[in-house]
C-alpha cells in the first residue's frame, strides 16, 4: 500500500504538500470526528494577495474534475453500474487531477443524516465486491453512505481532495434546472441543515477541503423563480443566502474553502432597470439585464461583495463557463462575421465584467467550477468549441485560475466526458486538451 500511495503522490501532489497518511491510520466507520492528527492540518485559506495557500503559505493550484451521480438518483457515482469505483478514482488521480467536485443534493445529505433507507443504488456488485456487505462478487450492496465513505477513504489514499457541491435541493436528473437552492420540497432551512450536518461529520478530515454552496443559481423575473444578488434579506437573494450558508458551515469548520457561484442576470441599473424588469422586450429585443451562463454572473460582487466577516479568508468565487456547442451566446458572435472570438473579445464582451475582474483586481480567488465540452469532429464540426476550450484553458493557466473540468462522466449530454464506452475507456484526445491546465511539477508530473 505504501508504494501505491507514493505512486499517487507522484501523479497528483500539489503545492499544498498533500499528506502521506500511514496505512495503519484509518477513520472509524461510524464517525469522522475521531480522526487522527494527520487529517487535521492540510487545510487551505486565502492570503492577502487573493491566492489560495496551504498552512505554510505555499500557493496552491486546484485543478480538478467533476463526477456526478449522487445528485441524480444513482445514490453513487454514475458509471459504477458497470465499472469498478476504486479503479475510476485511481484513473482520476493518476491523470493528475488533485480535486474532485462531487455534485450532491440537499435530499441525499438529509437522507444520510437521518439514516433513511436507500432507493436503488446503481452499483454493479460483480465489478465492485468492495462495495458489498460480504466483500464478495455479487454480494449485498452496502448502504449508499457507507459507499460514499469508502470513496472518501480511497481519495485520501490517492492524495485526491474533495469539494462537495450542493447541486440541487431535490435529487433528480433535472434538479439543476431549479433556479434556487430551495424548492417546494426543501426549504432554505433544510439546505442549511444539510450543510451543517455534512460539515460537522467531516470537520476533522481534510480530505474534504471545500463546499460549493449551490450549483448555478439562475432565473429571470418572468420565469417564475429568480435568484438575485443585492443587499436585501429576500428569500431569493442569493448573496444573503450564501452568507448565511457560509457562516453555518464555517462556525463548525472554519478551515473549509467556501465556493460562491454567481447568478444568471444582473439589472442594467444605470439604464433605470431593476429586478422587477421583464426578461426581454420582444418588440425591440432590448434586454434590461446583463446576461451570463447560469451561476456565472458575479457583477453583483462590485456592488454587494460577499461578507464573511472573520471567515473572509475562506471565500472563493466560482463561476461556470461553456463554449458555443452548449449554446451560441451573444459573446461568440462578432460584428465581422469573417472573424471568430479570441481571448481579447471574450474578455471585452463577457468574461471581464461578468467574473474575470474578481481575479484581475485580486478581490478574491476564482475557481471555474465547470468548463468543458466536445473535442471531436462529430459534435464540433467547425472546431469552434475546441477553439473556445483552448482560449479558456490558456487564460486559466496564465492567471493561475483554479478549476474543475466538466466532467468525468460520459453521460453529460451537451459536453461528453473524459471516459466513454460505458465508462470503460479513457478519452486521450480530450485529456490532452485538459492536461496543460493541471498542476505539474518542474518535470511535468
Coordinates of C-alpha atoms in Angstrom, one line a residue, residues 10-424:
X10 CA 4.0 11.3 -8.0
X11 CA 0.9 11.9 -10.1
X12 CA -1.2 14.3 -8.1
X13 CA 0.9 16.0 -5.4
X14 CA 0.0 19.7 -5.3
X15 CA 1.8 22.8 -3.9
X16 CA -0.3 22.2 -0.8
X17 CA 2.0 19.3 0.2
X18 CA -0.6 16.5 0.2
X19 CA -0.2 14.4 3.3
X20 CA 1.1 10.9 3.2
X21 CA -1.3 9.0 5.5
X22 CA 0.1 5.9 7.2
X23 CA -1.7 2.8 6.1
X24 CA -2.4 2.0 9.7
X25 CA -4.3 5.2 10.2
X26 CA -8.0 5.0 9.2
X27 CA -11.1 6.8 10.1
X28 CA -13.5 4.8 12.3
X29 CA -16.6 3.7 10.3
X30 CA -19.1 5.4 12.5
X31 CA -17.7 9.0 12.6
X32 CA -15.0 11.2 11.2
X33 CA -14.7 13.2 14.4
X34 CA -12.2 10.8 16.0
X35 CA -9.7 11.2 13.1
X36 CA -6.0 11.1 14.0
X37 CA -3.9 14.3 13.8
X38 CA -2.6 13.5 10.3
X39 CA -6.0 14.5 8.9
X40 CA -6.2 17.8 10.7
X41 CA -3.8 20.3 9.1
X42 CA -3.9 20.0 5.3
X43 CA -6.4 22.9 5.1
X44 CA -6.3 25.8 2.7
X45 CA -7.1 29.5 3.0
X46 CA -6.8 32.8 1.0
X47 CA -4.0 35.2 1.6
X48 CA -3.9 39.0 1.2
X49 CA -2.9 38.6 -2.5
X50 CA -6.1 36.6 -3.2
X51 CA -4.1 33.4 -3.5
X52 CA -5.2 30.0 -2.1
X53 CA -2.4 28.8 0.1
X54 CA -1.6 25.9 2.4
X55 CA -0.8 26.2 6.2
X56 CA 2.8 27.2 5.3
X57 CA 1.8 29.9 2.9
X58 CA 2.7 28.0 -0.2
X59 CA 0.4 28.9 -3.2
X60 CA -1.8 26.0 -4.3
X61 CA -3.3 25.4 -7.7
X62 CA -6.5 23.4 -7.5
X63 CA -7.1 21.6 -10.9
X64 CA -9.8 19.1 -10.7
X65 CA -12.7 17.3 -12.3
X66 CA -16.4 16.7 -11.7
X67 CA -18.0 13.3 -11.3
X68 CA -21.8 13.3 -10.8
X69 CA -24.3 10.7 -9.8
X70 CA -25.2 11.5 -6.2
X71 CA -27.4 14.4 -7.3
X72 CA -29.4 12.5 -9.9
X73 CA -30.7 9.4 -8.1
X74 CA -28.0 6.9 -8.7
X75 CA -27.1 7.0 -4.9
X76 CA -23.5 6.7 -6.1
X77 CA -21.2 8.0 -8.8
X78 CA -22.6 7.3 -12.2
X79 CA -20.8 4.6 -14.1
X80 CA -20.3 2.4 -11.0
X81 CA -23.2 0.4 -12.6
X82 CA -20.6 -1.0 -14.9
X83 CA -17.1 -0.1 -13.7
X84 CA -15.1 -0.5 -10.5
X85 CA -15.3 2.7 -8.5
X86 CA -11.8 2.3 -6.9
X87 CA -10.3 1.9 -10.4
X88 CA -12.1 5.1 -11.6
X89 CA -10.8 7.1 -8.7
X90 CA -7.3 5.8 -9.4
X91 CA -7.6 6.9 -13.0
X92 CA -8.6 10.4 -12.0
X93 CA -5.7 10.6 -9.6
X94 CA -3.2 9.0 -11.9
X95 CA -4.1 11.5 -14.7
X96 CA -3.1 14.4 -12.4
X97 CA -6.4 15.8 -11.1
X98 CA -6.0 17.0 -7.5
X99 CA -9.6 17.9 -6.7
X100 CA -12.9 16.0 -7.2
X101 CA -16.0 18.1 -7.3
X102 CA -18.9 15.9 -6.3
X103 CA -22.5 17.1 -7.1
X104 CA -25.0 16.1 -4.4
X105 CA -28.4 17.2 -3.3
X106 CA -29.9 18.5 -0.1
X107 CA -32.1 15.5 -0.1
X108 CA -29.4 12.8 -0.1
X109 CA -27.5 14.6 2.7
X110 CA -30.6 14.7 4.8
X111 CA -31.3 11.1 3.9
X112 CA -27.8 10.1 5.2
X113 CA -28.2 12.3 8.3
X114 CA -31.5 10.7 9.2
X115 CA -30.3 7.2 8.2
X116 CA -33.3 6.8 5.8
X117 CA -33.3 3.7 3.5
X118 CA -31.7 3.9 0.1
X119 CA -33.6 3.9 -3.2
X120 CA -32.0 1.9 -6.0
X121 CA -28.2 2.1 -5.5
X122 CA -26.7 1.7 -9.0
X123 CA -23.7 -0.5 -8.2
X124 CA -22.6 -3.5 -10.2
X125 CA -21.7 -5.7 -7.2
X126 CA -19.8 -8.1 -9.5
X127 CA -17.4 -5.3 -10.6
X128 CA -17.3 -3.8 -7.1
X129 CA -17.0 -6.6 -4.5
X130 CA -15.5 -4.0 -2.1
X131 CA -18.9 -2.2 -2.1
X132 CA -20.8 -5.2 -0.8
X133 CA -21.5 -6.1 2.8
X134 CA -19.9 -9.5 2.3
X135 CA -17.0 -8.2 0.3
X136 CA -17.6 -10.7 -2.5
X137 CA -18.7 -10.6 -6.1
X138 CA -22.5 -10.5 -6.3
X139 CA -22.9 -9.7 -2.6
X140 CA -25.4 -7.4 -0.9
X141 CA -24.8 -3.7 -1.8
X142 CA -23.8 -1.5 1.1
X143 CA -25.7 1.5 2.3
X144 CA -25.0 4.4 0.0
X145 CA -23.4 6.5 2.7
X146 CA -21.0 3.7 3.6
X147 CA -20.1 3.5 -0.1
X148 CA -19.5 7.3 -0.1
X149 CA -17.2 7.0 2.9
X150 CA -15.3 4.3 1.1
X151 CA -14.8 6.7 -1.8
X152 CA -13.6 9.3 0.6
X153 CA -11.0 6.9 2.0
X154 CA -9.8 6.0 -1.4
X155 CA -9.5 9.7 -2.3
X156 CA -7.5 10.2 0.9
X157 CA -5.1 7.4 -0.1
X158 CA -4.7 8.9 -3.6
X159 CA -4.0 12.4 -2.3
X160 CA -7.2 13.5 -4.1
X161 CA -9.1 16.3 -2.3
X162 CA -12.9 16.6 -2.4
X163 CA -15.3 19.5 -2.9
X164 CA -18.9 18.8 -2.1
X165 CA -21.3 20.7 -4.4
X166 CA -24.9 21.2 -3.4
X167 CA -26.1 20.7 -7.0
X168 CA -29.9 20.8 -6.3
X169 CA -32.4 20.6 -3.5
X170 CA -34.4 17.5 -4.5
X171 CA -32.5 14.6 -6.0
X172 CA -33.4 14.5 -9.7
X173 CA -31.7 14.2 -13.1
X174 CA -33.0 17.7 -13.9
X175 CA -32.6 19.1 -10.4
X176 CA -30.0 21.6 -11.6
X177 CA -32.8 23.3 -13.7
X178 CA -34.5 24.6 -10.5
X179 CA -33.3 28.2 -10.2
X180 CA -32.8 28.4 -6.4
X181 CA -31.3 26.5 -3.5
X182 CA -34.8 25.7 -2.2
X183 CA -37.8 24.2 -3.9
X184 CA -41.3 23.0 -3.0
X185 CA -39.9 20.1 -1.0
X186 CA -36.8 21.5 0.7
X187 CA -36.5 25.0 2.2
X188 CA -33.6 27.3 2.8
X189 CA -33.6 26.0 6.4
X190 CA -33.3 22.4 5.1
X191 CA -30.4 23.4 2.9
X192 CA -28.6 24.9 5.9
X193 CA -29.3 21.9 8.0
X194 CA -27.8 19.7 5.3
X195 CA -24.7 21.9 5.1
X196 CA -24.3 21.9 8.8
X197 CA -24.6 18.1 9.1
X198 CA -22.1 17.3 6.3
X199 CA -19.6 19.9 7.6
X200 CA -19.8 18.5 11.2
X201 CA -19.4 14.9 10.0
X202 CA -16.1 15.6 8.2
X203 CA -14.8 18.5 10.2
X204 CA -11.7 16.6 11.2
X205 CA -11.0 15.1 7.8
X206 CA -9.1 17.4 5.5
X207 CA -9.8 15.1 2.5
X208 CA -12.9 17.3 2.1
X209 CA -11.5 20.8 1.8
X210 CA -14.3 22.8 0.2
X211 CA -18.0 23.2 -0.2
X212 CA -19.7 24.7 -3.2
X213 CA -22.8 26.1 -1.5
X214 CA -25.2 25.9 -4.6
X215 CA -24.8 25.0 -8.2
X216 CA -25.9 27.6 -10.8
X217 CA -28.4 29.8 -9.1
X218 CA -30.3 31.4 -12.0
X219 CA -33.6 32.6 -13.4
X220 CA -35.3 35.8 -14.7
X221 CA -38.2 37.8 -13.3
X222 CA -40.8 36.5 -15.7
X223 CA -39.7 32.8 -15.4
X224 CA -41.4 32.2 -12.0
X225 CA -38.3 31.8 -10.0
X226 CA -35.2 34.0 -9.9
X227 CA -32.0 34.2 -7.9
X228 CA -31.0 37.8 -7.4
X229 CA -28.0 39.5 -5.8
X230 CA -28.5 42.6 -3.7
X231 CA -28.4 43.9 -0.1
X232 CA -31.8 42.7 0.9
X233 CA -32.9 39.7 3.0
X234 CA -35.4 38.5 0.5
X235 CA -35.8 34.7 0.3
X236 CA -34.4 34.7 -3.3
X237 CA -31.4 36.9 -2.6
X238 CA -28.5 34.5 -3.3
X239 CA -25.9 36.9 -1.8
X240 CA -27.8 36.9 1.5
X241 CA -28.4 33.1 1.4
X242 CA -24.8 32.4 0.5
X243 CA -23.6 34.4 3.5
X244 CA -25.9 32.5 5.8
X245 CA -24.9 29.2 4.4
X246 CA -21.2 30.0 4.6
X247 CA -21.5 31.2 8.2
X248 CA -23.3 28.0 9.2
X249 CA -20.5 25.9 7.7
X250 CA -17.6 28.0 9.0
X251 CA -18.9 28.2 12.5
X252 CA -18.5 24.4 12.5
X253 CA -15.3 24.1 10.5
X254 CA -13.5 27.5 9.9
X255 CA -11.0 25.8 7.6
X256 CA -13.2 24.9 4.7
X257 CA -13.0 26.8 1.5
X258 CA -16.4 28.2 0.5
X259 CA -17.3 28.4 -3.1
X260 CA -19.9 31.0 -4.0
X261 CA -21.2 30.9 -7.5
X262 CA -22.9 33.8 -9.3
X263 CA -26.4 34.1 -10.7
X264 CA -27.7 34.4 -14.3
X265 CA -28.7 38.0 -14.9
X266 CA -27.9 41.4 -13.3
X267 CA -30.1 44.5 -14.0
X268 CA -28.8 47.4 -16.0
X269 CA -29.3 49.8 -13.1
X270 CA -27.6 52.7 -15.0
X271 CA -30.4 52.4 -17.6
X272 CA -33.2 52.6 -14.9
X273 CA -33.8 48.8 -14.8
X274 CA -34.2 46.7 -11.6
X275 CA -35.0 43.1 -10.5
X276 CA -38.7 43.5 -11.5
X277 CA -37.9 44.3 -15.1
X278 CA -39.2 41.7 -17.6
X279 CA -36.7 39.3 -19.2
X280 CA -36.7 41.0 -22.7
X281 CA -38.7 43.4 -24.8
X282 CA -39.5 41.3 -27.8
X283 CA -40.6 44.3 -29.9
X284 CA -37.1 45.8 -29.8
X285 CA -35.1 42.8 -28.5
X286 CA -33.8 45.0 -25.7
X287 CA -32.8 43.2 -22.5
X288 CA -32.9 45.1 -19.2
X289 CA -30.3 42.6 -17.8
X290 CA -26.7 41.7 -18.4
X291 CA -26.8 38.0 -19.1
X292 CA -24.5 35.1 -18.3
X293 CA -24.3 31.4 -18.1
X294 CA -26.2 30.0 -15.1
X295 CA -24.2 30.6 -11.9
X296 CA -21.7 32.8 -13.8
X297 CA -22.9 36.3 -13.3
X298 CA -20.8 37.9 -10.5
X299 CA -21.4 41.5 -11.4
X300 CA -23.0 41.9 -8.0
X301 CA -19.7 41.5 -6.3
X302 CA -18.8 45.1 -7.2
X303 CA -21.9 46.5 -5.5
X304 CA -22.5 43.8 -2.9
X305 CA -19.4 41.7 -2.2
X306 CA -19.8 38.6 -0.1
X307 CA -19.0 39.5 3.5
X308 CA -17.9 36.5 5.7
X309 CA -16.5 38.7 8.5
X310 CA -13.8 36.8 10.4
X311 CA -14.1 34.0 7.8
X312 CA -13.3 36.1 4.7
X313 CA -10.0 34.2 4.2
X314 CA -12.1 31.1 3.1
X315 CA -14.0 32.8 0.3
X316 CA -13.6 31.7 -3.3
X317 CA -15.9 32.9 -6.2
X318 CA -16.8 30.1 -8.6
X319 CA -18.4 30.9 -12.0
X320 CA -19.1 28.4 -14.7
X321 CA -18.2 28.9 -18.3
X322 CA -19.0 26.9 -21.5
X323 CA -18.4 27.1 -25.2
X324 CA -20.6 27.6 -28.3
X325 CA -21.5 23.9 -28.6
X326 CA -23.5 24.2 -25.3
X327 CA -25.2 27.4 -26.5
X328 CA -24.2 30.1 -29.0
X329 CA -24.2 33.0 -26.7
X330 CA -24.0 36.6 -27.8
X331 CA -20.3 36.9 -27.0
X332 CA -19.4 34.2 -29.5
X333 CA -20.7 36.4 -32.4
X334 CA -18.6 39.3 -33.7
X335 CA -19.6 42.2 -35.8
X336 CA -17.4 41.0 -38.6
X337 CA -18.7 37.5 -39.4
X338 CA -15.5 36.6 -41.1
X339 CA -13.7 36.6 -37.7
X340 CA -14.1 34.4 -34.7
X341 CA -13.8 35.2 -31.0
X342 CA -10.5 35.4 -29.2
X343 CA -9.3 35.7 -25.6
X344 CA -9.4 39.5 -26.0
X345 CA -13.0 39.6 -27.4
X346 CA -14.2 37.1 -24.8
X347 CA -12.7 39.3 -22.0
X348 CA -14.1 42.5 -23.5
X349 CA -17.5 41.2 -24.4
X350 CA -18.2 38.9 -21.5
X351 CA -15.5 37.5 -19.1
X352 CA -14.1 40.6 -17.6
X353 CA -17.2 42.4 -16.4
X354 CA -19.0 39.1 -15.6
X355 CA -16.4 37.4 -13.4
X356 CA -12.8 37.9 -14.5
X357 CA -12.4 41.3 -12.8
X358 CA -12.5 39.4 -9.4
X359 CA -9.2 37.7 -10.2
X360 CA -7.7 40.5 -12.2
X361 CA -8.3 43.0 -9.4
X362 CA -7.3 40.4 -6.7
X363 CA -10.6 40.8 -4.9
X364 CA -10.7 37.0 -4.2
X365 CA -9.6 33.8 -5.9
X366 CA -11.6 32.3 -8.7
X367 CA -12.3 28.6 -9.3
X368 CA -14.1 27.8 -12.5
X369 CA -16.4 25.1 -11.2
X370 CA -17.5 23.9 -14.6
X371 CA -15.9 24.2 -18.0
X372 CA -15.7 21.5 -20.8
X373 CA -17.2 20.3 -24.0
X374 CA -16.8 18.2 -27.1
X375 CA -13.5 17.9 -29.0
X376 CA -14.5 15.6 -31.8
X377 CA -15.5 16.4 -35.4
X378 CA -18.9 14.8 -35.0
X379 CA -20.0 17.2 -32.3
X380 CA -17.7 20.2 -33.0
X381 CA -17.9 20.3 -36.8
X382 CA -16.5 23.8 -37.1
X383 CA -13.8 23.5 -34.5
X384 CA -15.3 26.5 -32.6
X385 CA -15.6 24.5 -29.4
X386 CA -12.0 23.4 -29.4
X387 CA -11.0 26.9 -30.1
X388 CA -13.0 28.1 -27.1
X389 CA -11.6 25.3 -24.9
X390 CA -8.1 26.4 -25.8
X391 CA -8.9 30.1 -25.0
X392 CA -10.3 29.5 -21.6
X393 CA -7.7 26.8 -20.7
X394 CA -4.8 29.1 -21.6
X395 CA -6.4 32.0 -19.8
X396 CA -6.7 29.9 -16.6
X397 CA -3.1 28.7 -17.0
X398 CA -1.7 32.2 -17.5
X399 CA -3.7 33.6 -14.5
X400 CA -3.4 30.5 -12.3
X401 CA -7.1 30.2 -12.0
X402 CA -8.4 27.2 -10.1
X403 CA -10.9 24.9 -11.9
X404 CA -12.8 21.6 -12.0
X405 CA -13.4 20.3 -15.5
X406 CA -16.8 19.1 -16.5
X407 CA -16.7 16.2 -16.4
X408 CA -15.5 12.6 -15.8
X409 CA -18.9 11.2 -16.8
X410 CA -19.6 10.2 -20.4
X411 CA -23.3 10.8 -19.9
X412 CA -23.3 14.6 -19.9
X413 CA -25.3 15.1 -23.0
X414 CA -24.1 18.5 -24.0
X415 CA -20.3 18.1 -23.2
X416 CA -19.4 14.4 -23.1
X417 CA -16.8 13.4 -20.6
X418 CA -13.3 12.0 -20.0
X419 CA -14.4 8.4 -20.4
X420 CA -16.6 6.6 -22.9
X421 CA -17.8 3.1 -23.8
X422 CA -19.9 2.8 -20.7
X423 CA -17.3 4.5 -18.6
X424 CA -14.8 1.8 -19.7

